[in-house]
Short mmCIF file of C-alpha atoms in Angstrom, two decimals:
data_model
loop_
_atom_site.label_atom_id
_atom_site.label_comp_id
_atom_site.label_asym_id
_atom_site.label_seq_id
_atom_site.Cartn_x
_atom_site.Cartn_y
_atom_site.Cartn_z
CA MET A 1 -42.99 -22.33 -24.99
CA THR A 2 -44.88 -19.58 -26.84
CA SER A 3 -43.03 -16.75 -25.14
CA THR A 4 -39.68 -18.41 -25.81
CA ASN A 5 -40.40 -18.78 -29.53
CA THR A 6 -41.57 -15.16 -29.73
CA GLN A 7 -38.35 -14.00 -28.17
CA GLN A 8 -36.25 -16.13 -30.50
CA GLU A 9 -38.04 -14.85 -33.60
CA SER A 10 -37.79 -11.13 -32.74
CA VAL A 11 -34.61 -10.83 -34.82
CA THR A 12 -34.05 -12.30 -38.27
CA TYR A 13 -30.55 -13.09 -39.51
CA GLN A 14 -29.54 -13.37 -43.15
CA CYS A 15 -26.61 -15.08 -44.83
CA LYS A 16 -24.61 -12.61 -46.89
CA ARG A 17 -23.74 -15.31 -49.43
CA CYS A 18 -26.86 -17.41 -50.13
CA GLY A 19 -29.44 -14.99 -48.71
CA ALA A 20 -31.05 -17.60 -46.41
CA THR A 21 -32.79 -16.15 -43.35
CA SER A 22 -33.56 -17.51 -39.91
CA ALA A 23 -34.39 -16.34 -36.42
CA LEU A 24 -31.80 -18.77 -35.03
CA GLU A 25 -28.51 -16.97 -34.46
CA SER A 26 -26.77 -20.32 -33.85
CA LEU A 27 -27.05 -21.07 -37.58
CA PHE A 28 -24.80 -18.14 -38.50
CA VAL A 29 -21.18 -17.16 -37.94
CA VAL A 30 -19.48 -13.79 -38.24
CA THR A 31 -17.06 -13.58 -41.16
CA ASP A 32 -15.03 -10.87 -42.88
CA PRO A 33 -15.39 -8.85 -44.94
CA PRO A 34 -19.03 -7.85 -44.56
CA VAL A 35 -21.26 -7.49 -47.63
CA LYS A 36 -23.45 -4.35 -47.57
CA GLY A 37 -23.00 -4.18 -43.81
CA ASN A 38 -23.91 -7.83 -43.22
CA ASP A 39 -21.17 -9.90 -41.59
CA LYS A 40 -23.22 -13.10 -41.11
CA THR A 41 -22.57 -16.31 -43.05
CA CYS A 42 -24.75 -19.38 -42.55
CA VAL A 43 -23.07 -22.56 -41.35
CA THR A 44 -23.89 -24.32 -44.63
CA CYS A 45 -22.07 -21.74 -46.76
CA MET A 46 -19.24 -21.65 -44.23
CA SER A 47 -18.84 -25.42 -44.37
CA TYR A 48 -19.04 -25.48 -48.18
CA GLU A 49 -16.43 -22.76 -48.56
CA GLN A 50 -14.11 -24.35 -46.04
CA ARG A 51 -14.33 -27.75 -47.68
CA THR A 52 -13.98 -26.50 -51.26
CA SER A 53 -11.35 -23.82 -50.69
CA SER A 54 -9.36 -25.64 -48.00
CA VAL A 55 -7.21 -27.40 -50.60
CA THR A 56 -5.64 -24.14 -51.79
CA LYS A 57 -5.39 -22.75 -48.28
CA THR A 58 -3.83 -25.94 -46.97
CA ILE A 59 -1.29 -26.13 -49.79
CA LEU A 60 -0.29 -22.52 -49.11
CA GLY A 61 -0.13 -23.44 -45.43
CA TRP A 62 2.42 -26.11 -46.33
CA ILE A 63 4.52 -24.11 -48.79
CA VAL A 64 4.90 -20.82 -46.91
CA PRO A 65 6.09 -22.31 -43.57
CA GLY A 66 8.18 -24.81 -45.52
CA LEU A 67 10.02 -22.07 -47.36
CA PHE A 68 10.44 -20.05 -44.16
CA TRP A 69 11.69 -22.93 -42.01
CA GLY A 70 13.77 -24.31 -44.84
CA ALA A 71 15.54 -21.00 -45.32
CA ALA A 72 15.97 -20.54 -41.56
CA PHE A 73 17.30 -23.99 -40.66
CA THR A 74 19.08 -25.14 -43.81
CA GLU A 75 21.56 -23.68 -46.21
CA SER A 76 20.58 -25.56 -49.33
CA VAL A 77 17.78 -25.75 -51.84
CA GLN A 78 17.46 -29.47 -51.10
CA GLY A 79 16.92 -28.82 -47.41
CA THR A 80 14.27 -26.20 -48.11
CA ALA A 81 12.51 -28.50 -50.58
CA ALA A 82 12.57 -31.28 -47.99
CA PHE A 83 10.77 -29.01 -45.54
CA VAL A 84 8.07 -28.13 -48.08
CA VAL A 85 7.44 -31.79 -48.96
CA ALA A 86 7.72 -33.07 -45.41
CA ILE A 87 5.22 -30.67 -43.79
CA PRO A 88 2.02 -32.35 -45.09
CA LEU A 89 3.53 -35.81 -44.67
CA ALA A 90 4.67 -35.11 -41.12
CA THR A 91 1.30 -33.57 -40.21
CA PHE A 92 -0.66 -36.50 -41.61
CA LEU A 93 1.59 -39.07 -39.91
CA GLY A 94 1.33 -37.10 -36.66
CA ILE A 95 -2.47 -37.17 -36.85
CA PHE A 96 -2.34 -40.86 -37.81
CA LEU A 97 -0.18 -41.64 -34.77
CA HIS A 98 -2.38 -39.50 -32.53
CA GLU A 99 -5.55 -41.40 -33.47
CA LEU A 100 -3.76 -44.75 -33.20
CA GLY A 101 -2.79 -43.69 -29.69
CA HIS A 102 -6.44 -43.11 -28.81
CA ALA A 103 -7.35 -46.47 -30.35
CA ALA A 104 -4.60 -48.25 -28.41
CA GLY A 105 -5.78 -46.61 -25.19
CA ALA A 106 -9.36 -47.65 -25.87
CA THR A 107 -8.31 -51.23 -26.56
CA LEU A 108 -6.19 -51.26 -23.38
CA VAL A 109 -9.16 -50.29 -21.19
CA GLY A 110 -11.54 -52.76 -22.87
CA ALA A 111 -13.52 -50.34 -25.04
CA LYS A 112 -14.62 -50.96 -28.62
CA VAL A 113 -13.02 -48.88 -31.38
CA VAL A 114 -15.81 -48.11 -33.85
CA ALA A 115 -14.09 -45.75 -36.29
CA LEU A 116 -10.83 -43.99 -37.08
CA SER A 117 -10.77 -40.88 -39.24
CA PHE A 118 -7.62 -39.36 -40.73
CA GLY A 119 -7.68 -36.07 -42.59
CA SER A 120 -10.55 -33.97 -43.89
CA GLY A 121 -11.97 -32.65 -47.13
CA LEU A 122 -15.00 -32.66 -49.40
CA GLN A 123 -14.46 -36.20 -50.64
CA MET A 124 -13.81 -38.66 -47.82
CA ARG A 125 -12.92 -42.24 -48.66
CA VAL A 126 -14.56 -44.76 -46.36
CA PHE A 127 -13.47 -48.36 -45.83
CA ARG A 128 -14.60 -51.05 -43.45
CA TRP A 129 -12.15 -53.55 -42.08
CA HIS A 130 -12.64 -56.02 -39.23
CA GLY A 131 -15.86 -54.31 -38.16
CA ARG A 132 -14.31 -50.83 -37.98
CA PHE A 133 -14.82 -47.80 -40.20
CA PHE A 134 -11.75 -46.05 -41.59
CA LEU A 135 -12.26 -42.58 -43.09
CA PHE A 136 -9.50 -40.92 -45.11
CA GLY A 137 -9.52 -37.32 -46.30
CA PRO A 138 -7.09 -35.59 -48.64
CA LEU A 139 -6.22 -32.78 -46.23
CA PRO A 140 -4.14 -33.55 -43.12
CA ILE A 141 -5.85 -31.14 -40.77
CA GLU A 142 -7.90 -33.23 -38.33
CA GLY A 143 -8.66 -36.71 -37.07
CA MET A 144 -11.17 -38.59 -34.95
CA THR A 145 -11.44 -41.81 -32.98
CA LEU A 146 -14.90 -43.08 -32.08
CA VAL A 147 -15.19 -45.58 -29.24
CA ASN A 148 -18.12 -47.43 -27.75
CA ASP A 149 -18.90 -49.98 -25.03
CA VAL A 150 -16.53 -48.52 -22.44
CA PRO A 151 -16.77 -50.73 -19.32
CA LYS A 152 -18.80 -49.02 -16.59
CA ARG A 153 -16.45 -49.94 -13.77
CA GLY A 154 -13.81 -47.21 -13.55
CA TYR A 155 -15.45 -45.40 -16.48
CA ARG A 156 -14.00 -41.98 -15.54
CA TRP A 157 -10.38 -43.15 -15.51
CA ARG A 158 -10.78 -45.34 -18.56
CA MET A 159 -12.02 -42.35 -20.55
CA ILE A 160 -9.23 -40.12 -19.23
CA LEU A 161 -6.66 -42.70 -20.33
CA ILE A 162 -8.24 -42.83 -23.81
CA PHE A 163 -8.11 -39.02 -24.10
CA PHE A 164 -4.51 -38.86 -22.86
CA ALA A 165 -3.24 -41.69 -25.06
CA GLY A 166 -3.42 -39.64 -28.28
CA PRO A 167 -1.20 -36.72 -27.16
CA ALA A 168 1.04 -39.19 -25.30
CA ALA A 169 1.76 -41.05 -28.55
CA ASN A 170 2.81 -37.79 -30.24
CA LEU A 171 4.96 -36.69 -27.31
CA LEU A 172 6.66 -40.07 -27.02
CA LEU A 173 7.67 -40.01 -30.69
CA ALA A 174 8.76 -36.37 -30.32
CA VAL A 175 11.08 -37.27 -27.44
CA LEU A 176 12.68 -40.05 -29.49
CA LEU A 177 13.11 -37.77 -32.50
CA TRP A 178 14.53 -34.89 -30.46
CA ARG A 179 17.01 -37.28 -28.87
CA TYR A 180 18.09 -38.51 -32.30
CA PHE A 181 18.33 -34.94 -33.61
CA VAL A 182 20.49 -33.78 -30.69
CA THR A 183 22.77 -36.79 -30.28
CA THR A 184 23.24 -38.14 -33.81
CA GLU A 185 25.42 -36.73 -36.57
CA SER A 186 23.86 -38.17 -39.70
CA GLY A 187 25.96 -36.23 -42.16
CA SER A 188 22.80 -35.42 -44.14
CA GLU A 189 21.38 -31.94 -43.80
CA THR A 190 18.15 -33.03 -45.49
CA LEU A 191 17.64 -35.94 -43.08
CA GLU A 192 18.33 -33.74 -40.06
CA SER A 193 15.86 -31.16 -41.37
CA VAL A 194 13.13 -33.76 -41.80
CA VAL A 195 13.77 -35.27 -38.35
CA PHE A 196 13.62 -31.78 -36.86
CA LEU A 197 10.29 -31.12 -38.60
CA PHE A 198 8.73 -34.44 -37.54
CA ALA A 199 9.85 -33.82 -33.95
CA LEU A 200 8.47 -30.28 -33.96
CA ILE A 201 5.07 -31.21 -35.43
CA ASN A 202 4.57 -34.11 -33.01
CA THR A 203 5.52 -31.85 -30.11
CA LEU A 204 2.98 -29.26 -31.24
CA LEU A 205 0.26 -31.87 -31.76
CA GLY A 206 0.86 -33.39 -28.33
CA VAL A 207 1.01 -30.09 -26.42
CA PHE A 208 -1.79 -28.41 -28.40
CA ASN A 209 -4.23 -31.26 -27.78
CA LEU A 210 -3.54 -31.17 -24.04
CA VAL A 211 -4.49 -27.49 -23.85
CA PRO A 212 -8.13 -27.29 -22.68
CA PHE A 213 -10.12 -25.51 -25.38
CA GLY A 214 -13.29 -25.94 -27.39
CA SER A 215 -14.36 -24.62 -30.76
CA ALA A 216 -17.86 -24.39 -32.18
CA ASN A 217 -18.88 -25.42 -35.64
CA GLN A 218 -22.06 -26.59 -37.38
CA LEU A 219 -21.77 -29.94 -35.62
CA GLY A 220 -21.60 -28.48 -32.15
CA VAL A 221 -18.68 -27.97 -29.76
CA VAL A 222 -15.47 -29.84 -30.51
CA SER A 223 -13.34 -30.25 -27.38
CA SER A 224 -9.62 -30.87 -27.15
CA ASP A 225 -8.31 -33.91 -25.31
CA GLY A 226 -7.20 -31.66 -22.45
CA ARG A 227 -10.63 -30.14 -22.08
CA GLN A 228 -12.31 -33.55 -22.08
CA ILE A 229 -9.89 -34.78 -19.42
CA LEU A 230 -10.79 -31.81 -17.20
CA GLN A 231 -14.49 -32.32 -17.86
CA HIS A 232 -14.31 -35.95 -16.76
CA LEU A 233 -12.27 -35.05 -13.70
CA GLY A 234 -14.94 -32.52 -12.71
CA MET A 235 -17.97 -34.74 -13.35
CA SER A 236 -19.99 -35.93 -10.38
CA ASN A 237 -20.48 -39.63 -9.75
CA SER A 238 -24.07 -39.38 -10.97
CA ASP A 239 -22.91 -37.68 -14.20
CA ILE A 240 -20.33 -40.41 -14.72
CA THR A 241 -22.97 -43.09 -14.19
CA ALA A 242 -25.30 -41.39 -16.69
CA ALA A 243 -22.48 -41.05 -19.24
CA ALA A 244 -21.50 -44.70 -18.86
CA GLU A 245 -25.09 -45.83 -19.42
CA GLN A 246 -25.78 -43.50 -22.33
CA VAL A 247 -26.42 -45.17 -25.66
CA THR A 248 -23.77 -43.97 -28.09
CA SER A 249 -25.27 -42.92 -31.41
CA GLY A 250 -21.94 -42.58 -33.23
CA GLU A 251 -21.79 -46.19 -34.39
CA ALA A 252 -25.38 -46.08 -35.59
CA TYR A 253 -24.72 -42.82 -37.42
CA LEU A 254 -21.71 -44.29 -39.25
CA GLU A 255 -23.72 -47.38 -40.16
CA TRP A 256 -26.46 -45.14 -41.53
CA MET A 257 -24.05 -42.94 -43.49
CA TYR A 258 -21.55 -45.47 -44.78
CA GLY A 259 -22.63 -48.98 -43.82
CA ASP A 260 -25.86 -50.87 -43.33
CA PRO A 261 -28.99 -48.83 -42.40
CA VAL A 262 -30.70 -52.02 -41.22
CA ARG A 263 -27.92 -52.59 -38.68
CA ALA A 264 -28.15 -48.91 -37.70
CA ALA A 265 -31.84 -49.44 -36.98
CA ARG A 266 -31.04 -52.45 -34.79
CA LEU A 267 -28.49 -50.42 -32.82
CA LEU A 268 -31.03 -47.63 -32.31
CA GLN A 269 -34.03 -49.85 -31.55
CA PRO A 270 -33.88 -49.23 -27.76
CA GLU A 271 -34.01 -45.49 -28.44
CA ILE A 272 -36.78 -45.90 -31.03
CA ASP A 273 -38.86 -47.82 -28.48
CA ARG A 274 -38.15 -45.43 -25.60
CA ASP A 275 -41.22 -43.63 -24.27
CA PRO A 276 -41.00 -40.70 -24.07
CA PRO A 277 -38.27 -40.58 -26.72
CA ASP A 278 -35.13 -38.51 -26.53
CA PRO A 279 -35.72 -35.81 -29.20
CA TYR A 280 -32.08 -35.78 -30.32
CA MET A 281 -31.96 -39.55 -30.72
CA ALA A 282 -35.33 -39.41 -32.46
CA ILE A 283 -33.77 -37.25 -35.19
CA LEU A 284 -31.26 -39.96 -36.09
CA GLY A 285 -33.74 -42.77 -35.41
CA SER A 286 -36.37 -41.33 -37.74
CA ALA A 287 -33.77 -40.79 -40.49
CA VAL A 288 -32.71 -44.43 -40.18
CA LEU A 289 -36.33 -45.61 -40.23
CA LEU A 290 -36.84 -43.53 -43.39
CA ASP A 291 -33.96 -45.27 -45.17
CA THR A 292 -35.15 -48.70 -44.04
CA LYS A 293 -38.70 -47.89 -45.29
CA ARG A 294 -40.29 -48.25 -41.85
CA PHE A 295 -42.38 -45.17 -42.52
CA SER A 296 -45.18 -45.67 -39.99
CA GLU A 297 -42.73 -46.22 -37.12
CA GLY A 298 -40.75 -43.17 -38.15
CA ILE A 299 -43.86 -41.01 -38.31
CA GLN A 300 -44.93 -42.11 -34.84
CA LEU A 301 -41.43 -41.52 -33.46
CA CYS A 302 -41.31 -37.96 -34.82
CA GLU A 303 -44.80 -37.18 -33.54
CA ARG A 304 -43.95 -38.44 -30.05
CA ALA A 305 -40.61 -36.58 -30.00
CA LEU A 306 -42.22 -33.29 -31.09
CA LEU A 307 -44.28 -33.40 -27.90
CA GLN A 308 -41.09 -33.51 -25.81
CA THR A 309 -39.06 -30.49 -26.95
CA PRO A 310 -39.59 -26.73 -27.21
CA ILE A 311 -36.13 -26.23 -28.80
CA ALA A 312 -36.66 -24.60 -32.18
CA GLU A 313 -33.77 -26.27 -34.04
CA VAL A 314 -34.77 -29.72 -32.82
CA ARG A 315 -38.43 -29.16 -33.66
CA ALA A 316 -37.56 -27.96 -37.18
CA THR A 317 -35.38 -31.01 -37.79
CA LEU A 318 -38.07 -33.38 -36.51
CA GLU A 319 -40.66 -31.60 -38.68
CA ASN A 320 -38.39 -32.07 -41.65
CA ASN A 321 -37.88 -35.78 -40.94
CA LEU A 322 -41.62 -36.21 -40.43
CA SER A 323 -42.24 -34.53 -43.79
CA CYS A 324 -39.76 -36.88 -45.50
CA LEU A 325 -41.53 -39.90 -44.04
CA LEU A 326 -44.94 -38.65 -45.12
CA ILE A 327 -43.66 -37.91 -48.64
CA ARG A 328 -42.07 -41.34 -48.99
CA GLN A 329 -45.21 -42.99 -47.63
CA GLY A 330 -46.96 -41.62 -50.71
CA ASP A 331 -50.43 -40.73 -49.41
CA GLU A 332 -51.71 -37.76 -51.44
CA SER A 333 -54.05 -36.77 -48.62
CA ASP A 334 -50.97 -35.86 -46.54
CA LEU A 335 -49.91 -33.05 -48.92
CA PRO A 336 -51.57 -30.21 -46.93
CA ARG A 337 -49.88 -31.43 -43.75
CA ILE A 338 -46.53 -31.76 -45.56
CA ASP A 339 -46.92 -28.19 -46.81
CA ILE A 340 -47.38 -26.89 -43.26
CA LEU A 341 -44.50 -28.94 -41.85
CA THR A 342 -41.97 -28.13 -44.58
CA LYS A 343 -42.92 -24.45 -44.55
CA SER A 344 -42.38 -24.33 -40.78
CA ALA A 345 -39.03 -26.15 -40.99
CA LEU A 346 -37.82 -23.96 -43.86
CA ARG A 347 -38.79 -20.78 -42.03
CA LEU A 348 -36.51 -21.68 -39.13
CA MET A 349 -33.78 -23.59 -40.95
CA SER A 350 -33.63 -22.39 -44.54
CA VAL A 351 -29.85 -22.77 -44.32
CA SER A 352 -30.20 -26.56 -43.97
CA LEU A 353 -29.70 -28.53 -47.18
CA ALA A 354 -31.86 -31.36 -45.86
CA VAL A 355 -34.73 -28.97 -45.13
CA ARG A 356 -34.39 -27.35 -48.57
CA ALA A 357 -34.41 -30.78 -50.23
CA THR A 358 -37.59 -31.81 -48.41
CA ARG A 359 -39.41 -28.59 -49.26
CA GLY A 360 -38.28 -29.06 -52.86
CA SER A 361 -39.69 -32.59 -52.84
CA TYR A 362 -43.02 -31.22 -51.63
CA PHE A 363 -43.02 -28.63 -54.44
CA LEU A 364 -42.40 -31.44 -56.91
CA ARG A 365 -45.33 -33.47 -55.55
CA ALA A 366 -47.52 -30.36 -55.62
CA GLY A 367 -46.68 -29.57 -59.25
CA ARG A 368 -44.72 -26.42 -58.38
CA TYR A 369 -41.75 -27.32 -60.56
CA ARG A 370 -40.06 -23.92 -60.77
CA ASP A 371 -40.15 -23.59 -56.98
CA ALA A 372 -38.67 -27.09 -56.69
CA ILE A 373 -35.79 -26.24 -59.03
CA ALA A 374 -35.09 -23.00 -57.15
CA LEU A 375 -34.46 -25.00 -53.97
CA LEU A 376 -32.83 -28.11 -55.42
CA ASP A 377 -30.46 -26.59 -58.00
CA ASP A 378 -27.79 -25.85 -55.39
CA GLU A 379 -24.13 -26.84 -55.78
CA ARG A 380 -23.77 -27.15 -52.01
CA PHE A 381 -25.65 -30.48 -52.10
CA VAL A 382 -22.28 -32.00 -53.00
CA MET A 383 -21.64 -32.06 -49.22
CA GLU A 384 -24.47 -34.53 -48.65
CA LYS A 385 -24.04 -38.29 -48.79
CA ALA A 386 -24.26 -39.92 -52.22
CA GLU A 387 -27.81 -41.22 -51.71
CA SER A 388 -29.11 -37.77 -50.79
CA GLN A 389 -27.32 -36.16 -53.73
CA ALA A 390 -28.82 -38.75 -56.08
CA ARG A 391 -32.33 -38.16 -54.71
CA VAL A 392 -32.00 -34.39 -55.24
CA SER A 393 -30.69 -34.94 -58.79
CA ALA A 394 -33.57 -37.32 -59.60
CA HIS A 395 -36.09 -34.76 -58.36
CA LEU A 396 -34.36 -32.05 -60.38
CA ALA A 397 -34.58 -34.28 -63.45
CA LEU A 398 -38.33 -34.74 -63.07
CA ALA A 399 -38.98 -31.05 -62.39
CA ASN A 400 -36.99 -30.01 -65.46
CA PHE A 401 -38.69 -32.68 -67.57
CA ARG A 402 -42.14 -31.45 -66.57
CA LEU A 403 -41.10 -27.93 -67.61
CA GLY A 404 -39.82 -29.16 -70.97
CA ASN A 405 -36.12 -28.73 -70.12
CA THR A 406 -35.11 -32.10 -71.56
CA ASP A 407 -31.36 -31.47 -71.68
CA GLU A 408 -31.25 -30.40 -68.03
CA ALA A 409 -33.48 -33.34 -67.10
CA SER A 410 -31.21 -35.82 -68.88
CA SER A 411 -28.08 -34.38 -67.27
CA ALA A 412 -29.60 -34.48 -63.77
CA LEU A 413 -30.82 -38.05 -64.25
CA ASP A 414 -27.38 -39.18 -65.47
CA ARG A 415 -25.80 -37.65 -62.39
CA ALA A 416 -28.29 -39.42 -60.12
CA GLN A 417 -27.54 -42.76 -61.78
CA GLN A 418 -23.80 -42.24 -61.36
CA LEU A 419 -24.16 -41.35 -57.71
CA TYR A 420 -26.55 -44.07 -56.53
CA PRO A 421 -27.88 -46.28 -59.34
CA ASP A 422 -30.08 -48.44 -57.08
CA LEU A 423 -32.10 -45.54 -55.67
CA ASP A 424 -35.87 -46.12 -55.88
CA GLU A 425 -36.54 -42.49 -56.89
CA ILE A 426 -34.42 -42.89 -60.02
CA ALA A 427 -36.57 -45.77 -61.22
CA ASP A 428 -39.72 -43.77 -60.36
CA VAL A 429 -38.50 -40.78 -62.36
CA GLU A 430 -37.50 -42.93 -65.33
CA ARG A 431 -40.93 -44.62 -65.28
CA ALA A 432 -42.76 -41.29 -65.10
CA MET A 433 -40.70 -39.87 -67.98
CA ARG A 434 -41.33 -42.93 -70.14
CA GLN A 435 -45.06 -42.84 -69.48
CA GLU A 436 -45.31 -39.17 -70.41
CA LEU A 437 -43.19 -39.63 -73.53
CA ALA A 438 -45.13 -42.68 -74.74
CA PRO A 439 -48.14 -40.81 -76.25
CA GLU A 440 -45.82 -38.52 -78.19
CA GLN A 441 -43.79 -41.44 -79.49
CA VAL A 442 -46.97 -43.19 -80.67
#
């Protein structure tokens, strides 16, 4: 383990935008143009820029092809305008149909549909209906269907059918639309243009998703339906058995993020009790235990999981979660240990917002208010869930208050209250501010 870590830390990478450094190359991507010879951008900055600038890029991606196709296939301003308006609508409806196809396939083979996601963007709207999560984003550029409880008998073929059902739904609609376009004289150039566009987009979605490819992002490798079909065809019987028996964490993750953390803890309880624990499941399990205030169990889970993995990224994340649990537990004697843990996690994963927030919380507890503000005053925290944003804002409020920056403290506290008014830390900060103001008021 020692030699591996030494090898990993021989090179240090730096983000050209935020300046964060790490020995883990997997936390950086190559982007253009380089700044002072550095072409590396951390995954956090990349994600933030994609999610904040994607609106403009996506709108341009609608208008430019719309004008081109409209001018090429129609002879009127109305036809061109119809193309421009119909592109985002057709793309979103194509994605919607694609995910409904996956959901229909899952239902057909007896699996449970946990969540459907349509679109992307910085602000996702989440609803729960009949036990399922529905996520809607403003940008029609991606979708997701999460399934669980796939019957073990015939697992391979059930999964292949689920993967194939999404592209099949697009291609079926495309065939119907192409038939209408070729055989029907509607007399309306605008209608024919829109039908052509819907047929083309559904054809592209169906064919593109059947092409076997994978792309890497900060969440890991995202595989196309075609690639997943080939993977399941090539899996051995033992791999299929292991996959069928694997506990799916997706439902628990959604419950933790958008639903009921207590239910998430119940779903993860078998993994929490597992000995030795799976380090990856321990990351989610300890985060859920933190939010359900089961601090001692979470601390034990992290400590047991740290004994099981030499992987630097996993260790840093577990160290961060362990630090959060120790901080929330509130024992002042743990501060030296929290210092060591958060320093270690930040050294390896300074690009992580969660790690920065935890180190900032330690600085706040240790009375290092300027250091806390330096880490917590970061606009990229807008990508975190509302509870995490509120916690960061509450900590910023207290740090600024202790430094005499009352206006900044008031603004940060107002933001925390707007984001998550029931957060315990908000009440703690308000109480501390009142207590420190009381002598002056007297």
